[in-house]
Coordinates of N, CA and C in Angstrom, one line a residue:
M1 N -32.4 192.5 -0.1 CA -33.6 191.7 -0.6 C -33.4 191.3 -2.0
T2 N -34.2 190.4 -2.5 CA -34.1 189.8 -3.8 C -34.3 190.9 -4.8
K3 N -33.7 190.8 -6.0 CA -33.9 191.7 -7.1 C -35.3 191.6 -7.6
R4 N -35.9 192.7 -8.1 CA -37.2 192.6 -8.8 C -37.1 193.1 -10.2
Y5 N -38.1 192.7 -11.0 CA -38.1 193.0 -12.4 C -39.5 193.5 -12.7
Y6 N -39.6 194.3 -13.8 CA -40.8 194.9 -14.2 C -40.9 195.1 -15.7
F7 N -42.1 195.2 -16.2 CA -42.3 195.8 -17.5 C -43.5 196.6 -17.4
F8 N -43.7 197.5 -18.4 CA -44.9 198.4 -18.4 C -45.6 198.3 -19.7
I9 N -46.9 198.7 -19.6 CA -47.7 198.8 -20.8 C -48.2 200.2 -20.8
H10 N -48.1 200.9 -22.0 CA -48.5 202.2 -22.2 C -49.7 202.2 -23.2
Y11 N -50.8 202.8 -22.8 CA -52.0 202.9 -23.7 C -51.8 204.0 -24.7
T12 N -51.8 203.7 -25.9 CA -51.4 204.7 -26.9 C -52.5 205.7 -27.3
P13 N -53.8 205.3 -27.3 CA -54.8 206.2 -27.7 C -54.9 207.5 -26.8
V14 N -54.9 208.6 -27.4 CA -54.9 209.9 -26.6 C -56.1 210.0 -25.7
Q15 N -57.3 209.6 -26.2 CA -58.5 209.7 -25.4 C -58.9 208.3 -24.8
A16 N -57.9 207.5 -24.4 CA -58.2 206.2 -23.8 C -58.9 206.3 -22.5
D17 N -59.8 205.3 -22.2 CA -60.4 205.2 -20.9 C -59.3 204.4 -20.0
N18 N -58.5 205.2 -19.3 CA -57.4 204.6 -18.6 C -57.8 203.5 -17.6
E19 N -58.9 203.9 -16.9 CA -59.3 202.9 -15.8 C -59.9 201.6 -16.5
L20 N -60.6 201.8 -17.6 CA -61.1 200.6 -18.3 C -59.9 199.7 -18.7
L21 N -58.9 200.3 -19.4 CA -57.8 199.5 -19.9 C -57.0 198.9 -18.7
A22 N -56.9 199.7 -17.6 CA -56.2 199.1 -16.4 C -56.9 197.9 -16.0
G23 N -58.2 197.9 -15.9 CA -59.0 196.8 -15.5 C -58.8 195.6 -16.4
R24 N -58.7 195.8 -17.7 CA -58.5 194.7 -18.7 C -57.1 194.1 -18.4
C25 N -56.1 194.9 -18.2 CA -54.8 194.4 -17.9 C -54.7 193.7 -16.6
I26 N -55.4 194.2 -15.6 CA -55.4 193.5 -14.3 C -56.1 192.2 -14.4
S27 N -57.1 192.1 -15.2 CA -57.8 190.8 -15.5 C -56.9 189.8 -16.1
Q28 N -56.0 190.2 -17.0 CA -55.0 189.3 -17.6 C -54.0 188.8 -16.5
V29 N -53.6 189.7 -15.6 CA -52.7 189.3 -14.5 C -53.4 188.3 -13.6
H30 N -54.7 188.5 -13.4 CA -55.4 187.6 -12.5 C -55.5 186.2 -13.2
L31 N -55.8 186.2 -14.5 CA -55.9 184.9 -15.2 C -54.5 184.2 -15.2
F32 N -53.4 185.0 -15.4 CA -52.1 184.4 -15.4 C -51.8 183.8 -14.0
M33 N -52.1 184.5 -12.9 CA -51.8 183.9 -11.6 C -52.7 182.7 -11.3
V34 N -53.9 182.7 -11.7 CA -54.8 181.6 -11.4 C -54.3 180.4 -12.2
N35 N -53.8 180.6 -13.4 CA -53.3 179.5 -14.2 C -51.9 179.1 -14.0
N36 N -51.1 179.9 -13.2 CA -49.7 179.6 -12.8 C -49.6 179.7 -11.3
R37 N -49.8 178.6 -10.6 CA -49.8 178.7 -9.2 C -48.6 179.3 -8.5
Q38 N -47.4 179.1 -9.2 CA -46.2 179.6 -8.6 C -46.1 181.1 -8.7
A39 N -47.0 181.7 -9.5 CA -47.1 183.2 -9.7 C -48.1 183.8 -8.7
M40 N -49.0 183.0 -8.1 CA -50.1 183.5 -7.2 C -49.5 184.3 -6.1
N41 N -50.0 185.5 -6.0 CA -49.7 186.5 -4.9 C -48.3 187.0 -5.0
K42 N -47.6 186.8 -6.1 CA -46.2 187.2 -6.3 C -46.0 188.4 -7.3
I43 N -47.1 188.7 -8.0 CA -47.0 189.8 -9.0 C -47.7 191.0 -8.5
G44 N -47.0 192.2 -8.5 CA -47.7 193.4 -8.0 C -47.9 194.3 -9.2
V45 N -48.9 195.2 -9.0 CA -49.3 196.2 -10.0 C -48.8 197.6 -9.5
S46 N -48.3 198.3 -10.5 CA -47.9 199.7 -10.2 C -48.4 200.6 -11.2
F47 N -48.7 201.8 -10.9 CA -49.3 202.8 -11.8 C -48.3 204.0 -11.9
P48 N -47.4 204.0 -12.9 CA -46.4 205.1 -12.9 C -46.9 206.5 -13.2
D49 N -48.1 206.6 -13.8 CA -48.6 207.9 -14.1 C -49.8 208.3 -13.2
W50 N -49.9 207.6 -12.1 CA -51.1 207.8 -11.1 C -51.1 209.3 -10.7
S51 N -52.3 209.9 -10.7 CA -52.5 211.2 -10.2 C -53.9 211.3 -9.6
E52 N -54.2 212.5 -9.0 CA -55.6 212.6 -8.4 C -56.7 212.4 -9.5
A53 N -56.4 212.7 -10.7 CA -57.4 212.7 -11.8 C -57.6 211.3 -12.4
T54 N -56.5 210.5 -12.5 CA -56.6 209.3 -13.2 C -55.5 208.3 -12.8
V55 N -55.7 207.0 -13.1 CA -54.7 206.0 -12.9 C -53.5 206.2 -13.8
G56 N -53.7 206.9 -14.9 CA -52.7 207.2 -15.8 C -52.7 206.3 -17.0
Q57 N -51.9 206.7 -18.0 CA -51.9 205.9 -19.3 C -50.9 204.8 -19.3
T58 N -50.3 204.4 -18.1 CA -49.3 203.4 -18.1 C -49.6 202.5 -16.8
I59 N -49.4 201.2 -17.0 CA -49.5 200.2 -15.9 C -48.3 199.4 -15.9
A60 N -47.8 199.0 -14.8 CA -46.6 198.2 -14.7 C -46.8 197.0 -13.8
F61 N -46.1 195.9 -14.1 CA -46.2 194.7 -13.3 C -44.8 194.4 -12.8
V62 N -44.7 193.9 -11.5 CA -43.5 193.7 -10.8 C -43.4 192.4 -10.2
A63 N -42.3 191.7 -10.3 CA -42.1 190.4 -9.6 C -40.6 190.1 -9.4
E64 N -40.3 189.2 -8.5 CA -38.9 188.8 -8.3 C -38.4 187.8 -9.3
D65 N -39.3 187.2 -10.1 CA -38.9 186.2 -11.1 C -39.0 186.8 -12.5
K66 N -37.8 187.0 -13.1 CA -37.7 187.6 -14.4 C -38.4 186.8 -15.5
E67 N -38.3 185.5 -15.4 CA -38.9 184.6 -16.4 C -40.5 184.7 -16.3
M68 N -41.0 184.9 -15.1 CA -42.4 185.1 -14.9 C -42.9 186.4 -15.6
M69 N -42.1 187.4 -15.4 CA -42.4 188.7 -16.0 C -42.4 188.6 -17.6
I70 N -41.4 187.9 -18.1 CA -41.4 187.7 -19.6 C -42.6 186.9 -20.0
G71 N -43.0 185.9 -19.3 CA -44.1 185.1 -19.7 C -45.4 185.9 -19.6
L72 N -45.6 186.7 -18.6 CA -46.7 187.6 -18.5 C -46.8 188.6 -19.6
S73 N -45.7 189.1 -20.0 CA -45.6 190.2 -21.1 C -46.0 189.6 -22.4
F74 N -46.0 188.3 -22.6 CA -46.4 187.7 -23.9 C -47.8 187.1 -23.8
Q75 N -48.6 187.5 -22.9 CA -50.0 187.0 -22.9 C -50.7 187.4 -24.2
P76 N -51.5 186.5 -24.7 CA -52.2 186.8 -26.0 C -52.9 188.1 -26.1
Y77 N -53.6 188.5 -25.0 CA -54.4 189.8 -25.0 C -53.4 191.0 -25.2
F78 N -52.3 190.9 -24.5 CA -51.3 192.0 -24.7 C -50.8 192.1 -26.1
S79 N -50.5 190.9 -26.6 CA -49.9 190.9 -28.0 C -51.0 191.4 -29.0
L80 N -52.2 191.0 -28.8 CA -53.3 191.5 -29.7 C -53.4 193.0 -29.6
M81 N -53.4 193.6 -28.4 CA -53.5 195.0 -28.3 C -52.3 195.8 -28.9
V82 N -51.1 195.2 -28.8 CA -49.9 195.7 -29.5 C -50.1 195.7 -31.0
N83 N -50.6 194.6 -31.5 CA -50.8 194.5 -33.0 C -51.9 195.4 -33.5
E84 N -52.8 195.7 -32.6 CA -53.9 196.7 -33.0 C -53.4 198.1 -32.8
G85 N -52.2 198.3 -32.3 CA -51.7 199.7 -32.1 C -52.3 200.4 -30.9
L86 N -52.8 199.7 -30.0 CA -53.5 200.3 -28.8 C -52.5 200.3 -27.6
F87 N -51.6 199.3 -27.5 CA -50.6 199.2 -26.4 C -49.2 199.3 -26.9
E88 N -48.3 199.8 -26.1 CA -46.9 199.7 -26.3 C -46.4 198.9 -25.1
I89 N -45.6 197.8 -25.3 CA -45.1 197.1 -24.1 C -43.6 197.2 -24.1
S90 N -43.1 197.4 -22.9 CA -41.6 197.5 -22.8 C -41.0 196.2 -22.7
S91 N -39.7 196.2 -22.7 CA -38.9 195.0 -22.3 C -39.0 194.8 -20.8
V92 N -38.5 193.7 -20.3 CA -38.4 193.5 -18.8 C -37.1 194.1 -18.3
F93 N -37.3 195.0 -17.3 CA -36.1 195.7 -16.7 C -36.0 195.3 -15.2
E94 N -34.8 195.5 -14.7 CA -34.5 195.3 -13.3 C -34.9 196.6 -12.6
V95 N -35.6 196.4 -11.4 CA -36.0 197.6 -10.6 C -34.7 198.2 -9.9
P96 N -34.5 199.5 -10.0 CA -33.4 200.1 -9.4 C -33.4 199.9 -7.9
D97 N -32.3 199.7 -7.2 CA -32.2 199.5 -5.8 C -32.7 200.7 -5.0
N98 N -32.6 201.9 -5.6 CA -33.0 203.1 -4.8 C -34.4 203.5 -5.0
A99 N -35.3 202.7 -5.6 CA -36.7 203.0 -5.9 C -37.4 203.3 -4.6
I100 N -38.3 204.3 -4.7 CA -39.2 204.6 -3.6 C -40.3 203.6 -3.6
E101 N -40.7 203.2 -2.4 CA -41.7 202.1 -2.3 C -43.1 202.7 -2.1
V102 N -44.1 202.1 -2.8 CA -45.5 202.5 -2.7 C -46.4 201.3 -2.5
R103 N -47.6 201.5 -2.1 CA -48.5 200.4 -2.0 C -49.8 200.8 -2.7
F104 N -50.3 200.0 -3.6 CA -51.6 200.2 -4.3 C -52.5 199.2 -3.6
T105 N -53.5 199.7 -2.9 CA -54.4 198.9 -2.1 C -55.8 198.8 -2.6
R106 N -56.3 197.6 -2.7 CA -57.8 197.5 -3.1 C -58.5 197.7 -1.7
N107 N -59.3 198.8 -1.7 CA -60.0 199.1 -0.5 C -61.5 199.0 -0.8
Q108 N -62.1 197.8 -0.5 CA -63.5 197.6 -0.8 C -64.5 198.3 0.2
T109 N -63.9 198.8 1.3 CA -64.8 199.5 2.2 C -65.3 200.8 1.6
I110 N -64.6 201.3 0.6 CA -65.0 202.6 -0.1 C -66.4 202.3 -0.8
G111 N -66.5 201.1 -1.4 CA -67.7 200.8 -2.1 C -68.9 200.8 -1.1
K112 N -68.7 200.5 0.1 CA -69.8 200.4 1.1 C -70.3 201.8 1.5
S113 N -69.6 202.9 1.0 CA -70.0 204.2 1.3 C -71.1 204.7 0.4
F114 N -71.3 204.0 -0.7 CA -72.3 204.5 -1.7 C -73.6 204.0 -1.4
L115 N -74.7 204.8 -1.7 CA -76.0 204.5 -1.3 C -76.5 203.2 -1.7
G116 N -76.3 202.8 -3.0 CA -76.7 201.5 -3.5 C -76.2 200.3 -2.6
S117 N -75.0 200.4 -2.2 CA -74.4 199.4 -1.4 C -75.0 199.3 0.0
K118 N -75.2 200.5 0.5 CA -75.9 200.6 1.9 C -77.2 199.9 1.8
K119 N -78.0 200.2 0.8 CA -79.4 199.7 0.7 C -79.3 198.2 0.5
R120 N -78.4 197.7 -0.3 CA -78.3 196.2 -0.5 C -77.9 195.5 0.9
R121 N -77.0 196.1 1.6 CA -76.6 195.5 2.9 C -77.8 195.5 3.9
I122 N -78.5 196.6 3.9 CA -79.7 196.7 4.8 C -80.7 195.6 4.4
K123 N -81.0 195.5 3.1 CA -82.0 194.5 2.7 C -81.5 193.1 3.1
R124 N -80.3 192.8 2.9 CA -79.8 191.5 3.2 C -79.9 191.2 4.7
S125 N -79.6 192.2 5.5 CA -79.7 192.0 7.0 C -81.1 191.9 7.4
M126 N -82.0 192.6 6.8 CA -83.4 192.6 7.1 C -84.0 191.2 6.6
A127 N -83.6 190.8 5.5 CA -84.1 189.5 5.0 C -83.6 188.4 5.9
R128 N -82.4 188.5 6.4 CA -81.9 187.5 7.3 C -82.7 187.5 8.6
A129 N -83.2 188.6 9.0 CA -84.0 188.8 10.2 C -85.5 188.5 9.9
Q130 N -85.8 188.3 8.7 CA -87.1 188.0 8.2 C -88.1 189.2 8.5
L131 N -87.5 190.4 8.4 CA -88.3 191.6 8.6 C -88.8 192.2 7.3
L132 N -88.4 191.7 6.2 CA -88.7 192.4 4.9 C -90.1 192.0 4.4
D133 N -91.1 192.8 4.9 CA -92.4 192.6 4.4 C -92.6 193.5 3.2
A134 N -93.7 193.4 2.5 CA -94.0 194.2 1.3 C -94.0 195.7 1.7
G135 N -94.5 196.0 2.9 CA -94.7 197.4 3.2 C -93.6 198.0 4.1
T136 N -92.6 197.2 4.4 CA -91.5 197.7 5.2 C -90.6 198.7 4.5
L137 N -90.4 199.8 5.1 CA -89.5 200.8 4.5 C -88.1 200.6 5.0
L138 N -87.1 200.8 4.2 CA -85.7 200.7 4.6 C -85.4 201.8 5.6
P139 N -84.7 201.5 6.7 CA -84.3 202.5 7.6 C -83.3 203.4 7.0
V140 N -83.2 204.7 7.4 CA -82.2 205.6 6.9 C -80.8 205.3 7.5
T141 N -79.8 205.3 6.6 CA -78.5 205.0 7.1 C -77.8 206.3 7.6
N142 N -77.0 206.2 8.6 CA -76.4 207.4 9.1 C -74.9 207.0 9.4
E143 N -74.2 206.7 8.3 CA -72.8 206.4 8.4 C -72.0 207.5 7.7
E144 N -71.0 208.0 8.4 CA -70.1 209.0 7.8 C -68.8 208.4 7.7
R145 N -68.2 208.4 6.4 CA -66.9 207.9 6.2 C -66.1 209.0 5.5
I146 N -64.9 209.2 5.9 CA -63.9 210.1 5.2 C -62.9 209.2 4.5
V147 N -62.9 209.4 3.2 CA -62.0 208.5 2.3 C -61.0 209.3 1.6
D148 N -59.7 208.9 1.7 CA -58.7 209.5 0.9 C -59.0 209.3 -0.6
S149 N -58.3 210.0 -1.5 CA -58.6 209.8 -2.9 C -58.4 208.4 -3.4
F150 N -59.1 208.0 -4.4 CA -59.1 206.7 -4.9 C -59.5 206.7 -6.4
H151 N -59.3 205.6 -7.1 CA -59.8 205.4 -8.4 C -60.6 204.2 -8.5
R152 N -61.5 204.2 -9.4 CA -62.4 203.0 -9.7 C -61.9 202.4 -10.9
I153 N -61.6 201.1 -10.8 CA -61.1 200.3 -11.9 C -62.2 199.2 -12.2
P154 N -62.9 199.3 -13.4 CA -63.9 198.2 -13.6 C -63.3 196.9 -14.1
I155 N -63.8 195.8 -13.5 CA -63.3 194.5 -13.8 C -64.5 193.6 -14.2
T156 N -64.3 192.6 -15.0 CA -65.3 191.6 -15.3 C -64.8 190.3 -14.8
S157 N -65.6 189.6 -14.0 CA -65.1 188.3 -13.5 C -65.1 187.3 -14.7
G158 N -64.0 186.6 -14.8 CA -63.9 185.6 -15.8 C -64.8 184.4 -15.6
S159 N -65.0 184.1 -14.3 CA -65.8 182.9 -14.0 C -67.3 183.1 -14.0
S160 N -67.7 184.3 -13.4 CA -69.2 184.5 -13.4 C -69.7 185.5 -14.4
G161 N -68.7 186.2 -15.1 CA -69.1 187.2 -16.1 C -69.7 188.5 -15.4
E162 N -69.7 188.6 -14.1 CA -70.2 189.8 -13.4 C -69.3 190.9 -13.5
D163 N -69.8 192.1 -13.6 CA -69.0 193.3 -13.6 C -68.9 193.9 -12.2
Y164 N -67.8 194.3 -11.8 CA -67.6 195.0 -10.5 C -66.5 196.0 -10.5
I165 N -66.3 196.7 -9.4 CA -65.3 197.8 -9.4 C -64.3 197.5 -8.3
L166 N -63.0 197.7 -8.7 CA -61.9 197.7 -7.8 C -61.7 199.1 -7.3
F167 N -61.8 199.4 -6.0 CA -61.5 200.7 -5.5 C -60.0 200.7 -5.1
V168 N -59.2 201.5 -5.7 CA -57.8 201.4 -5.5 C -57.2 202.8 -4.9
Q169 N -56.4 202.7 -3.9 CA -55.7 203.8 -3.3 C -54.2 203.7 -3.4
K170 N -53.5 204.8 -3.4 CA -52.0 204.8 -3.4 C -51.5 205.3 -2.1
E171 N -50.5 204.6 -1.6 CA -49.9 205.0 -0.3 C -48.4 204.9 -0.4
F172 N -47.7 206.0 0.1 CA -46.2 205.9 0.1 C -45.8 205.2 1.4
V173 N -44.8 204.3 1.3 CA -44.4 203.6 2.5 C -42.9 203.8 2.7
S174 N -42.4 203.5 3.9 CA -41.0 203.9 4.2 C -40.0 202.8 3.8
E175 N -40.5 201.5 3.6 CA -39.6 200.5 3.3 C -40.3 199.4 2.4
R176 N -39.5 198.6 1.8 CA -40.0 197.5 0.9 C -40.6 196.4 1.8
V177 N -41.8 195.9 1.4 CA -42.4 194.8 2.0 C -42.4 193.7 1.0
A178 N -42.1 192.5 1.4 CA -42.0 191.3 0.5 C -43.3 191.2 -0.3
A179 N -43.2 190.6 -1.5 CA -44.3 190.4 -2.4 C -45.4 189.6 -1.7
N180 N -46.6 190.2 -1.5 CA -47.7 189.5 -0.9 C -48.9 190.3 -1.4
F181 N -49.5 189.9 -2.5 CA -50.6 190.6 -3.2 C -51.8 189.7 -3.3
N182 N -53.0 190.4 -3.5 CA -54.1 189.5 -3.8 C -54.1 189.1 -5.3
S183 N -55.1 188.4 -5.8 CA -55.0 187.8 -7.1 C -55.1 188.8 -8.2
Y184 N -55.3 190.1 -7.8 CA -55.3 191.2 -8.8 C -54.0 192.0 -8.8
G185 N -53.0 191.5 -8.0 CA -51.7 192.2 -7.9 C -51.8 193.4 -7.0
L186 N -52.8 193.5 -6.1 CA -52.9 194.7 -5.3 C -52.8 194.3 -3.8
A187 N -52.4 195.2 -3.0 CA -52.4 195.0 -1.5 C -53.9 195.1 -1.0
T188 N -54.1 194.7 0.2 CA -55.4 194.8 0.8 C -55.3 195.5 2.1
N189 N -56.5 195.8 2.7 CA -56.5 196.5 4.0 C -56.0 195.6 5.1
Q190 N -56.1 194.3 5.0 CA -55.8 193.4 6.0 C -54.4 192.7 5.8
E191 N -54.5 191.5 5.3 CA -53.3 190.6 5.4 C -52.3 190.8 4.2
R192 N -52.7 191.3 3.1 CA -51.8 191.5 1.9 C -51.2 192.9 1.9
K193 N -49.9 193.0 2.2 CA -49.3 194.3 2.4 C -48.1 194.5 1.5
G194 N -48.0 193.8 0.4 CA -46.9 193.9 -0.5 C -46.7 195.3 -1.1
T195 N -45.5 195.7 -1.3 CA -45.2 197.0 -1.9 C -44.6 196.8 -3.3
V196 N -44.7 197.9 -4.1 CA -44.1 197.9 -5.4 C -43.3 199.2 -5.5
P197 N -42.3 199.2 -6.5 CA -41.6 200.5 -6.7 C -42.4 201.5 -7.3
E198 N -42.2 202.8 -7.0 CA -42.8 203.8 -7.7 C -42.0 204.1 -9.0
L199 N -42.5 203.6 -10.1 CA -41.8 203.6 -11.4 C -42.2 204.9 -12.1
R200 N -41.2 205.5 -12.7 CA -41.4 206.6 -13.6 C -40.9 206.2 -15.0
V201 N -41.8 206.1 -15.9 CA -41.4 205.6 -17.3 C -41.5 206.6 -18.3

């Protein structure tokens, strides 16, 4: 398969909110892809320090186009954070051929397990059925879901300004799958199944 290239960003503050900074970095990748159509769905996100407790103090971006990776690494936000002493950015490296493959998946069904989400969905369905009177009580939900470990990455939409959460899970896979990511650089439960190397930096 085609060679791949990556660079990584390390958050330097010891007490950094890793998930918040990961969300800021992913937002920059999203903007980059939206503004560069040839990059859309071609850049994957990897978390070299991922653990049960945190996404880690490092995030990496992977693509088959070296020039694209160089362009992404010079985004103004990243440069600003480097100048402020908050980020360290690596050069662009070639991914080793023997890298283990992983998939970081955005799994929004996790969000549906939380009570607030359940109530919103019930209200919407009742409103659609025109059953929502002033005195109507919401029925009790009885859904049981078993979810593997995940991390919450906060994101702010550039277009709407709304805050929301990306629920992300890590999965080891047996072989490389061609770059096919959503606009946040993540795989999805359905059609986007791209993999990235498990990078140790």
